[in-house]
mmCIF file of C-alpha atoms and ligand atoms in Angstrom:
data_model
loop_
_atom_site.group_PDB
_atom_site.id
_atom_site.type_symbol
_atom_site.label_atom_id
_atom_site.label_comp_id
_atom_site.label_asym_id
_atom_site.label_seq_id
_atom_site.Cartn_x
_atom_site.Cartn_y
_atom_site.Cartn_z
ATOM 1 C CA MET A 88 52.236 -34.276 2.324
ATOM 2 C CA LEU A 89 55.452 -35.942 3.473
ATOM 3 C CA LYS A 90 57.395 -33.005 2.100
ATOM 4 C CA ARG A 91 55.188 -30.620 4.032
ATOM 5 C CA VAL A 92 55.660 -32.526 7.288
ATOM 6 C CA LEU A 93 59.410 -32.564 6.701
ATOM 7 C CA PHE A 94 59.385 -28.852 5.917
ATOM 8 C CA THR A 95 57.386 -28.091 9.068
ATOM 9 C CA THR A 96 59.584 -30.300 11.242
ATOM 10 C CA LEU A 97 62.752 -28.781 9.866
ATOM 11 C CA SER A 98 61.240 -25.346 10.089
ATOM 12 C CA CYS A 99 60.493 -25.958 13.777
ATOM 13 C CA LEU A 100 64.020 -27.208 14.364
ATOM 14 C CA ILE A 101 65.406 -24.116 12.718
ATOM 15 C CA LEU A 102 63.055 -21.847 14.602
ATOM 16 C CA CYS A 103 64.141 -23.385 17.913
ATOM 17 C CA ALA A 104 67.815 -23.309 16.959
ATOM 18 C CA CYS A 105 67.495 -19.703 15.940
ATOM 19 C CA ALA A 106 65.467 -18.326 18.837
ATOM 20 C CA GLU A 107 68.653 -17.050 20.431
ATOM 21 C CA GLU A 108 70.233 -16.047 17.196
ATOM 22 C CA ARG A 109 67.273 -13.939 16.097
ATOM 23 C CA GLN A 110 68.164 -11.015 18.292
ATOM 24 C CA SER A 111 71.667 -10.885 16.863
ATOM 25 C CA VAL A 112 70.698 -10.788 13.211
ATOM 26 C CA ASP A 113 73.121 -7.919 12.646
ATOM 27 C CA SER A 114 76.046 -9.750 14.242
ATOM 28 C CA THR A 115 79.028 -10.913 12.266
ATOM 29 C CA ASP A 116 79.054 -14.366 10.687
ATOM 30 C CA ASP A 117 81.434 -15.713 13.322
ATOM 31 C CA GLU A 118 79.178 -14.614 16.136
ATOM 32 C CA LEU A 119 76.192 -16.214 14.414
ATOM 33 C CA SER A 120 77.912 -19.584 13.968
ATOM 34 C CA ALA A 121 78.828 -19.535 17.630
ATOM 35 C CA ALA A 122 75.288 -18.648 18.733
ATOM 36 C CA VAL A 123 73.650 -21.434 16.680
ATOM 37 C CA ASN A 124 76.053 -23.964 18.189
ATOM 38 C CA ILE A 125 75.267 -26.701 15.656
ATOM 39 C CA PRO A 126 77.317 -27.474 12.571
ATOM 40 C CA GLU A 127 76.367 -25.142 9.736
ATOM 41 C CA ILE A 128 76.013 -28.167 7.486
ATOM 42 C CA SER A 129 72.860 -29.331 9.306
ATOM 43 C CA ASN A 130 71.005 -26.087 8.549
ATOM 44 C CA PRO A 131 69.118 -26.167 5.277
ATOM 45 C CA VAL A 132 68.696 -22.966 3.309
ATOM 46 C CA ILE A 133 65.040 -22.290 2.572
ATOM 47 C CA VAL A 134 64.231 -20.502 -0.660
ATOM 48 C CA TYR A 135 60.981 -18.935 -1.830
ATOM 49 C CA SER A 136 61.245 -19.039 -5.603
ATOM 50 C CA SER A 137 59.095 -17.775 -8.419
ATOM 51 C CA ARG A 138 61.308 -19.699 -10.798
ATOM 52 C CA GLN A 139 60.116 -23.106 -11.834
ATOM 53 C CA GLU A 140 61.489 -26.282 -10.337
ATOM 54 C CA TYR A 141 63.198 -27.500 -13.528
ATOM 55 C CA LEU A 142 65.333 -24.329 -13.511
ATOM 56 C CA ILE A 143 66.309 -24.246 -9.848
ATOM 57 C CA LYS A 144 66.515 -27.889 -8.761
ATOM 58 C CA PRO A 145 69.633 -28.773 -10.794
ATOM 59 C CA LEU A 146 71.405 -25.710 -9.362
ATOM 60 C CA PHE A 147 70.425 -26.432 -5.763
ATOM 61 C CA ASP A 148 71.347 -30.125 -6.119
ATOM 62 C CA ARG A 149 74.780 -29.143 -7.378
ATOM 63 C CA PHE A 150 75.202 -26.663 -4.484
ATOM 64 C CA THR A 151 74.323 -29.398 -1.987
ATOM 65 C CA GLU A 152 76.790 -31.803 -3.619
ATOM 66 C CA GLU A 153 79.551 -29.238 -3.336
ATOM 67 C CA THR A 154 78.886 -27.797 0.099
ATOM 68 C CA GLY A 155 76.797 -30.382 1.954
ATOM 69 C CA ILE A 156 74.212 -27.654 2.630
ATOM 70 C CA GLU A 157 70.682 -28.756 1.831
ATOM 71 C CA VAL A 158 68.352 -26.381 0.003
ATOM 72 C CA GLN A 159 64.581 -26.561 0.423
ATOM 73 C CA TYR A 160 62.328 -24.486 -1.735
ATOM 74 C CA GLN A 161 58.757 -23.388 -2.208
ATOM 75 C CA THR A 162 57.776 -22.213 -5.674
ATOM 76 C CA GLY A 163 54.930 -19.906 -6.601
ATOM 77 C CA GLU A 164 54.009 -16.705 -8.419
ATOM 78 C CA GLU A 165 56.132 -13.733 -7.344
ATOM 79 C CA GLY A 166 53.225 -11.576 -6.083
ATOM 80 C CA PRO A 167 51.829 -14.194 -3.670
ATOM 81 C CA LEU A 168 55.352 -15.213 -2.557
ATOM 82 C CA ILE A 169 56.225 -11.625 -1.653
ATOM 83 C CA ALA A 170 52.834 -11.202 0.080
ATOM 84 C CA ARG A 171 53.486 -14.405 2.020
ATOM 85 C CA LEU A 172 56.918 -13.231 3.105
ATOM 86 C CA GLN A 173 55.324 -10.001 4.275
ATOM 87 C CA ALA A 174 52.495 -11.768 6.140
ATOM 88 C CA GLU A 175 54.926 -14.146 7.856
ATOM 89 C CA GLY A 176 57.115 -11.294 9.090
ATOM 90 C CA GLU A 177 59.674 -12.371 11.684
ATOM 91 C CA ALA A 178 58.228 -15.886 11.752
ATOM 92 C CA THR A 179 59.126 -16.654 8.146
ATOM 93 C CA PHE A 180 61.217 -19.731 7.410
ATOM 94 C CA ALA A 181 62.450 -18.289 4.131
ATOM 95 C CA ASP A 182 66.142 -17.403 3.991
ATOM 96 C CA VAL A 183 66.215 -16.393 0.333
ATOM 97 C CA LEU A 184 63.748 -14.817 -2.082
ATOM 98 C CA TYR A 185 64.577 -15.762 -5.657
ATOM 99 C CA THR A 186 62.520 -14.253 -8.447
ATOM 100 C CA VAL A 187 62.635 -12.716 -11.882
ATOM 101 C CA ASP A 188 62.558 -9.040 -12.793
ATOM 102 C CA ALA A 189 64.264 -6.282 -10.834
ATOM 103 C CA GLY A 190 60.809 -4.724 -10.347
ATOM 104 C CA ASN A 191 59.753 -7.654 -8.142
ATOM 105 C CA LEU A 192 62.980 -7.620 -6.121
ATOM 106 C CA TRP A 193 62.731 -3.858 -5.713
ATOM 107 C CA SER A 194 59.200 -4.275 -4.401
ATOM 108 C CA ALA A 195 60.324 -6.871 -1.791
ATOM 109 C CA SER A 196 63.151 -4.567 -0.748
ATOM 110 C CA ASP A 197 60.809 -1.562 -0.640
ATOM 111 C CA LYS A 198 58.542 -3.491 1.763
ATOM 112 C CA GLY A 199 61.517 -4.065 4.067
ATOM 113 C CA LEU A 200 61.556 -7.820 3.456
ATOM 114 C CA LEU A 201 65.228 -8.151 2.509
ATOM 115 C CA ALA A 202 68.529 -7.749 4.367
ATOM 116 C CA SER A 203 71.605 -5.907 3.090
ATOM 117 C CA VAL A 204 74.528 -8.177 2.320
ATOM 118 C CA ASP A 205 78.111 -6.992 2.084
ATOM 119 C CA SER A 206 79.898 -9.715 0.172
ATOM 120 C CA ALA A 207 83.198 -9.041 -1.569
ATOM 121 C CA LEU A 208 82.621 -12.090 -3.785
ATOM 122 C CA LEU A 209 79.141 -10.988 -4.922
ATOM 123 C CA ASN A 210 80.361 -7.432 -5.456
ATOM 124 C CA GLN A 211 83.203 -8.772 -7.567
ATOM 125 C CA ASN A 212 81.172 -11.288 -9.603
ATOM 126 C CA ILE A 213 78.002 -9.288 -10.222
ATOM 127 C CA PRO A 214 78.376 -5.991 -12.119
ATOM 128 C CA GLU A 215 77.155 -2.891 -10.341
ATOM 129 C CA HIS A 216 74.187 -2.239 -12.641
ATOM 130 C CA LEU A 217 72.770 -5.703 -11.887
ATOM 131 C CA ARG A 218 72.599 -5.435 -8.098
ATOM 132 C CA GLU A 219 70.899 -3.257 -5.528
ATOM 133 C CA PRO A 220 73.353 -0.601 -4.294
ATOM 134 C CA GLN A 221 72.954 -1.629 -0.603
ATOM 135 C CA GLY A 222 73.260 -5.363 -1.361
ATOM 136 C CA GLN A 223 69.544 -6.065 -0.824
ATOM 137 C CA TRP A 224 69.436 -8.207 -3.975
ATOM 138 C CA PHE A 225 71.764 -9.445 -6.682
ATOM 139 C CA GLY A 226 71.166 -10.292 -10.334
ATOM 140 C CA LEU A 227 72.111 -13.911 -11.025
ATOM 141 C CA SER A 228 71.207 -14.147 -14.690
ATOM 142 C CA VAL A 229 70.534 -11.530 -17.336
ATOM 143 C CA ARG A 230 67.588 -11.487 -19.695
ATOM 144 C CA ALA A 231 67.701 -9.074 -22.611
ATOM 145 C CA ARG A 232 64.504 -7.544 -23.983
ATOM 146 C CA THR A 233 65.168 -6.739 -27.588
ATOM 147 C CA ILE A 234 63.854 -6.610 -31.151
ATOM 148 C CA VAL A 235 62.842 -9.725 -33.086
ATOM 149 C CA TYR A 236 61.959 -9.663 -36.771
ATOM 150 C CA ALA A 237 60.675 -11.745 -39.661
ATOM 151 C CA LYS A 238 63.717 -12.963 -41.602
ATOM 152 C CA ASP A 239 61.967 -12.889 -44.957
ATOM 153 C CA ARG A 240 60.338 -9.472 -44.646
ATOM 154 C CA VAL A 241 62.834 -7.370 -42.692
ATOM 155 C CA ASP A 242 66.466 -6.637 -43.437
ATOM 156 C CA PRO A 243 68.355 -6.167 -40.134
ATOM 157 C CA SER A 244 69.963 -3.026 -41.610
ATOM 158 C CA GLU A 245 66.503 -1.422 -41.287
ATOM 159 C CA LEU A 246 66.631 -1.870 -37.497
ATOM 160 C CA SER A 247 68.435 0.205 -34.888
ATOM 161 C CA THR A 248 66.723 1.311 -31.658
ATOM 162 C CA TYR A 249 63.533 0.798 -29.637
ATOM 163 C CA ALA A 250 62.684 4.414 -30.520
ATOM 164 C CA ALA A 251 63.116 3.777 -34.251
ATOM 165 C CA LEU A 252 60.187 1.323 -34.140
ATOM 166 C CA THR A 253 58.001 4.462 -34.025
ATOM 167 C CA ASP A 254 58.988 5.252 -37.635
ATOM 168 C CA PRO A 255 55.952 5.298 -39.978
ATOM 169 C CA LYS A 256 57.584 2.575 -42.073
ATOM 170 C CA TRP A 257 56.610 0.126 -39.289
ATOM 171 C CA LYS A 258 52.939 1.156 -39.343
ATOM 172 C CA GLY A 259 50.768 -1.953 -39.082
ATOM 173 C CA ARG A 260 53.897 -4.119 -38.718
ATOM 174 C CA LEU A 261 54.703 -4.103 -34.961
ATOM 175 C CA CYS A 262 53.487 -6.631 -32.373
ATOM 176 C CA LEU A 263 53.774 -6.065 -28.620
ATOM 177 C CA ARG A 264 52.911 -7.941 -25.480
ATOM 178 C CA THR A 265 50.481 -6.289 -23.071
ATOM 179 C CA SER A 266 51.680 -3.320 -21.014
ATOM 180 C CA LYS A 267 50.264 -5.032 -17.908
ATOM 181 C CA GLU A 268 53.163 -7.461 -17.832
ATOM 182 C CA VAL A 269 56.164 -6.607 -15.680
ATOM 183 C CA TYR A 270 58.790 -7.072 -18.444
ATOM 184 C CA ASN A 271 57.305 -4.181 -20.447
ATOM 185 C CA ILE A 272 56.758 -2.077 -17.338
ATOM 186 C CA SER A 273 60.461 -2.508 -16.514
ATOM 187 C CA LEU A 274 61.510 -1.667 -20.080
ATOM 188 C CA VAL A 275 59.489 1.555 -20.028
ATOM 189 C CA ALA A 276 60.661 2.401 -16.493
ATOM 190 C CA THR A 277 64.318 2.221 -17.529
ATOM 191 C CA MET A 278 63.529 4.249 -20.660
ATOM 192 C CA ILE A 279 62.082 6.950 -18.371
ATOM 193 C CA GLU A 280 65.310 6.866 -16.340
ATOM 194 C CA ARG A 281 67.450 7.124 -19.463
ATOM 195 C CA LEU A 282 65.375 9.443 -21.699
ATOM 196 C CA GLY A 283 62.926 11.258 -19.434
ATOM 197 C CA GLU A 284 59.122 11.070 -19.351
ATOM 198 C CA GLU A 285 58.336 13.171 -22.410
ATOM 199 C CA THR A 286 60.604 11.376 -24.867
ATOM 200 C CA THR A 287 59.548 7.997 -23.478
ATOM 201 C CA GLN A 288 55.865 8.819 -23.832
ATOM 202 C CA ASN A 289 56.438 9.883 -27.457
ATOM 203 C CA ILE A 290 58.131 6.555 -28.128
ATOM 204 C CA VAL A 291 55.384 4.489 -26.488
ATOM 205 C CA GLU A 292 52.692 6.449 -28.368
ATOM 206 C CA GLY A 293 54.613 5.800 -31.583
ATOM 207 C CA TRP A 294 54.666 2.062 -30.896
ATOM 208 C CA VAL A 295 50.925 2.013 -30.250
ATOM 209 C CA GLU A 296 50.444 3.926 -33.506
ATOM 210 C CA ASN A 297 52.316 1.181 -35.393
ATOM 211 C CA LEU A 298 50.637 -1.880 -33.860
ATOM 212 C CA ALA A 299 49.575 -4.562 -36.322
ATOM 213 C CA ALA A 300 47.250 -6.299 -33.850
ATOM 214 C CA PRO A 301 45.879 -5.918 -30.321
ATOM 215 C CA VAL A 302 48.538 -6.607 -27.681
ATOM 216 C CA PHE A 303 49.354 -10.236 -26.891
ATOM 217 C CA SER A 304 49.373 -11.942 -23.515
ATOM 218 C CA SER A 305 52.855 -13.478 -23.862
ATOM 219 C CA ASP A 306 56.221 -13.018 -25.564
ATOM 220 C CA THR A 307 55.789 -16.402 -27.235
ATOM 221 C CA LEU A 308 52.556 -15.246 -28.899
ATOM 222 C CA VAL A 309 54.368 -12.151 -30.229
ATOM 223 C CA ILE A 310 57.053 -14.367 -31.778
ATOM 224 C CA GLU A 311 54.439 -16.740 -33.232
ATOM 225 C CA ALA A 312 52.508 -13.783 -34.717
ATOM 226 C CA ILE A 313 55.679 -12.683 -36.521
ATOM 227 C CA ALA A 314 56.323 -16.232 -37.718
ATOM 228 C CA ALA A 315 52.719 -16.424 -38.973
ATOM 229 C CA GLY A 316 53.041 -13.167 -40.930
ATOM 230 C CA GLN A 317 50.680 -11.141 -38.751
ATOM 231 C CA CYS A 318 53.444 -8.611 -38.059
ATOM 232 C CA ASP A 319 57.111 -8.109 -38.943
ATOM 233 C CA VAL A 320 58.797 -6.855 -35.767
ATOM 234 C CA GLY A 321 58.288 -7.189 -32.009
ATOM 235 C CA LEU A 322 59.917 -6.806 -28.592
ATOM 236 C CA VAL A 323 60.573 -9.913 -26.495
ATOM 237 C CA ASN A 324 62.967 -11.473 -24.001
ATOM 238 C CA SER A 325 65.615 -13.284 -26.010
ATOM 239 C CA TYR A 326 65.207 -16.704 -24.335
ATOM 240 C CA TYR A 327 61.658 -17.029 -25.700
ATOM 241 C CA LEU A 328 63.067 -16.895 -29.209
ATOM 242 C CA GLY A 329 65.803 -19.285 -28.088
ATOM 243 C CA ARG A 330 63.177 -21.880 -27.141
ATOM 244 C CA LYS A 331 61.652 -21.642 -30.638
ATOM 245 C CA GLN A 332 65.081 -22.033 -32.212
ATOM 246 C CA VAL A 333 65.757 -25.157 -30.136
ATOM 247 C CA ASP A 334 62.674 -26.757 -31.718
ATOM 248 C CA ASP A 335 63.424 -25.500 -35.241
ATOM 249 C CA GLU A 336 66.841 -24.198 -36.224
ATOM 250 C CA ASN A 337 65.331 -22.578 -39.322
ATOM 251 C CA TYR A 338 62.685 -20.715 -37.359
ATOM 252 C CA PRO A 339 61.602 -17.710 -39.495
ATOM 253 C CA VAL A 340 62.146 -15.123 -36.724
ATOM 254 C CA ALA A 341 65.564 -13.670 -35.832
ATOM 255 C CA LEU A 342 66.971 -11.524 -33.032
ATOM 256 C CA TYR A 343 68.433 -8.019 -33.270
ATOM 257 C CA TRP A 344 70.337 -6.346 -30.427
ATOM 258 C CA ALA A 345 68.693 -2.928 -30.009
ATOM 259 C CA ASN A 346 70.475 0.354 -29.243
ATOM 260 C CA GLN A 347 74.010 -0.896 -29.889
ATOM 261 C CA ASP A 348 75.112 2.521 -31.130
ATOM 262 C CA SER A 349 73.586 4.334 -28.185
ATOM 263 C CA SER A 350 72.613 3.212 -24.665
ATOM 264 C CA GLY A 351 72.824 -0.570 -25.176
ATOM 265 C CA THR A 352 70.120 -3.234 -25.100
ATOM 266 C CA HIS A 353 67.668 -3.174 -22.188
ATOM 267 C CA VAL A 354 68.433 -5.939 -19.712
ATOM 268 C CA ASN A 355 66.660 -7.287 -16.694
ATOM 269 C CA ILE A 356 67.590 -10.025 -14.246
ATOM 270 C CA SER A 357 66.592 -13.068 -12.366
ATOM 271 C CA GLY A 358 67.980 -12.447 -8.937
ATOM 272 C CA ALA A 359 67.842 -13.114 -5.242
ATOM 273 C CA GLY A 360 68.128 -11.468 -1.871
ATOM 274 C CA ILE A 361 68.476 -12.717 1.696
ATOM 275 C CA THR A 362 65.325 -12.205 3.711
ATOM 276 C CA ARG A 363 65.338 -9.761 6.591
ATOM 277 C CA TYR A 364 64.373 -12.464 9.084
ATOM 278 C CA ALA A 365 66.464 -15.293 7.596
ATOM 279 C CA LYS A 366 67.142 -18.039 10.139
ATOM 280 C CA ASN A 367 70.203 -19.176 8.213
ATOM 281 C CA PRO A 368 71.736 -15.989 6.824
ATOM 282 C CA GLU A 369 75.231 -17.461 6.497
ATOM 283 C CA GLY A 370 73.957 -20.459 4.531
ATOM 284 C CA ALA A 371 71.884 -18.102 2.405
ATOM 285 C CA GLN A 372 74.901 -15.937 1.667
ATOM 286 C CA ARG A 373 76.947 -18.986 0.745
ATOM 287 C CA LEU A 374 74.221 -20.027 -1.691
ATOM 288 C CA LEU A 375 74.062 -16.594 -3.336
ATOM 289 C CA GLU A 376 77.846 -16.376 -3.544
ATOM 290 C CA TRP A 377 78.051 -19.860 -5.050
ATOM 291 C CA LEU A 378 75.358 -18.985 -7.615
ATOM 292 C CA SER A 379 77.540 -16.109 -8.836
ATOM 293 C CA THR A 380 80.456 -18.434 -9.680
ATOM 294 C CA GLU A 381 81.359 -20.097 -12.944
ATOM 295 C CA GLU A 382 79.559 -23.446 -13.019
ATOM 296 C CA PRO A 383 76.119 -22.278 -11.826
ATOM 297 C CA GLN A 384 76.399 -19.186 -14.011
ATOM 298 C CA ARG A 385 76.919 -21.450 -17.024
ATOM 299 C CA MET A 386 73.987 -23.596 -15.890
ATOM 300 C CA PHE A 387 71.659 -20.547 -15.917
ATOM 301 C CA SER A 388 72.580 -19.989 -19.527
ATOM 302 C CA GLU A 389 72.218 -23.643 -20.482
ATOM 303 C CA LEU A 390 68.982 -24.303 -18.580
ATOM 304 C CA ASN A 391 67.035 -21.231 -19.703
ATOM 305 C CA LEU A 392 69.100 -19.689 -22.507
ATOM 306 C CA GLU A 393 69.811 -16.653 -20.343
ATOM 307 C CA ILE A 394 73.021 -14.654 -20.146
ATOM 308 C CA PRO A 395 75.350 -15.144 -17.164
ATOM 309 C CA ALA A 396 75.289 -12.107 -14.861
ATOM 310 C CA ASN A 397 78.982 -12.731 -14.137
ATOM 311 C CA PRO A 398 80.665 -11.207 -17.196
ATOM 312 C CA THR A 399 83.669 -13.544 -16.993
ATOM 313 C CA VAL A 400 81.462 -16.585 -17.705
ATOM 314 C CA PRO A 401 80.638 -17.339 -21.344
ATOM 315 C CA SER A 402 77.023 -17.896 -22.416
ATOM 316 C CA ALA A 403 75.736 -21.266 -23.595
ATOM 317 C CA GLU A 404 76.572 -21.944 -27.251
ATOM 318 C CA GLN A 405 73.102 -21.154 -28.547
ATOM 319 C CA VAL A 406 72.986 -17.836 -26.692
ATOM 320 C CA ALA A 407 76.500 -16.937 -27.819
ATOM 321 C CA ALA A 408 75.346 -17.513 -31.408
ATOM 322 C CA TRP A 409 73.261 -14.331 -31.184
ATOM 323 C CA GLY A 410 76.537 -12.420 -30.922
ATOM 324 C CA ASP A 411 78.038 -10.171 -28.292
ATOM 325 C CA PHE A 412 76.080 -7.101 -27.353
ATOM 326 C CA ILE A 413 76.363 -4.051 -25.157
ATOM 327 C CA GLN A 414 73.992 -4.007 -22.172
ATOM 328 C CA ASP A 415 72.336 -0.823 -21.025
ATOM 329 C CA ASN A 416 74.286 -0.138 -17.838
ATOM 330 C CA ILE A 417 71.532 1.771 -16.049
ATOM 331 C CA ASN A 418 71.057 0.141 -12.653
ATOM 332 C CA VAL A 419 68.122 -2.260 -12.995
ATOM 333 C CA GLU A 420 66.691 -0.962 -9.699
ATOM 334 C CA ALA A 421 65.189 1.855 -11.830
ATOM 335 C CA ALA A 422 62.713 -0.769 -13.050
ATOM 336 C CA GLY A 423 61.207 -0.852 -9.574
ATOM 337 C CA ARG A 424 61.658 2.751 -8.543
ATOM 338 C CA LEU A 425 59.913 4.042 -11.686
ATOM 339 C CA GLN A 426 57.394 1.211 -11.994
ATOM 340 C CA ALA A 427 54.355 3.306 -11.025
ATOM 341 C CA ASP A 428 55.441 6.116 -13.373
ATOM 342 C CA ALA A 429 55.822 3.617 -16.208
ATOM 343 C CA VAL A 430 52.353 2.167 -15.631
ATOM 344 C CA MET A 431 50.781 5.650 -15.703
ATOM 345 C CA LEU A 432 52.776 6.660 -18.772
ATOM 346 C CA MET A 433 51.703 3.575 -20.723
ATOM 347 C CA ASP A 434 48.115 4.260 -19.748
ATOM 348 C CA ARG A 435 48.352 7.857 -21.002
ATOM 349 C CA ALA A 436 49.883 6.544 -24.245
ATOM 350 C CA ASP A 437 46.918 4.153 -24.697
ATOM 351 C CA TYR A 438 49.242 1.138 -24.544
ATOM 352 C CA ARG A 439 46.891 -1.561 -23.224
HETATM 353 FE FE1 LIG B 36 59.876 -15.029 -18.841
#
């Protein structure tokens, strides 16, 4: 309750302070600082985040320590957060939208909810395939969706590509998460971009053909089904396996980097964009820029076993233990642009 009152009070303060500034949202940073006429340090940055508090709070605390800029955040599911941003329109207090999956960020951008940012630092720190070409959003951490297998029943030399999981030798041995989940929609969307609809549909049909069990509701359940012997191979985001390995270093499931001899392993992002009606766009940009630098990039990897988006920053030890891999360098915005096509394709292929 107290937090809410504080949020509302601060929100009001910001709204009042920004009434003048609002009309000059396209002005340069210097003009904005002059228009606000209060020290930048007193303006909190307000973040709508679909990431959980334990992942974002340590980062925001560190940012505040370093810059003196306070960060306030509201967490929730990505769909409702994006809908809220849309409903609030110009009146929103959110400066930053931070969520997972390029498909979600693309959708916010497609609805006109984000502003383009031209930041030399972000453009330098974040590789081109992990950010929106107009600067509407930037990948901050990378999550790879790749093959996992039962150590005692699969020799990694039998594995190669996502497409090769359609081979009849995997019949009754493959487990997949539901096609309704955005991670799989994004995987299939980028496959459409890379391989075309026809080839992609053949691959998805081949997977369905080889399923050992009805689709699962989570990546963790896929991994547990492999560990339990229900299937031998699956497709998951690597950090879910990482969590299992933290609990048990001899966990019976291992990771394989798919497509290393061809297009590279499919990657997606957690990422953020500055909202179109941000009241503190300069603070928001400072936060995004800071998040792309070394210490926070390392924290992403340590806190959630993800891969730093900034390629100059090494992964956490446990992530590095999976070995270096080549990322598919298709721009992750394809995950959003081809989302509807991917959903229809998976439906035609009877992938439930
Ligand atoms: Fe996840």
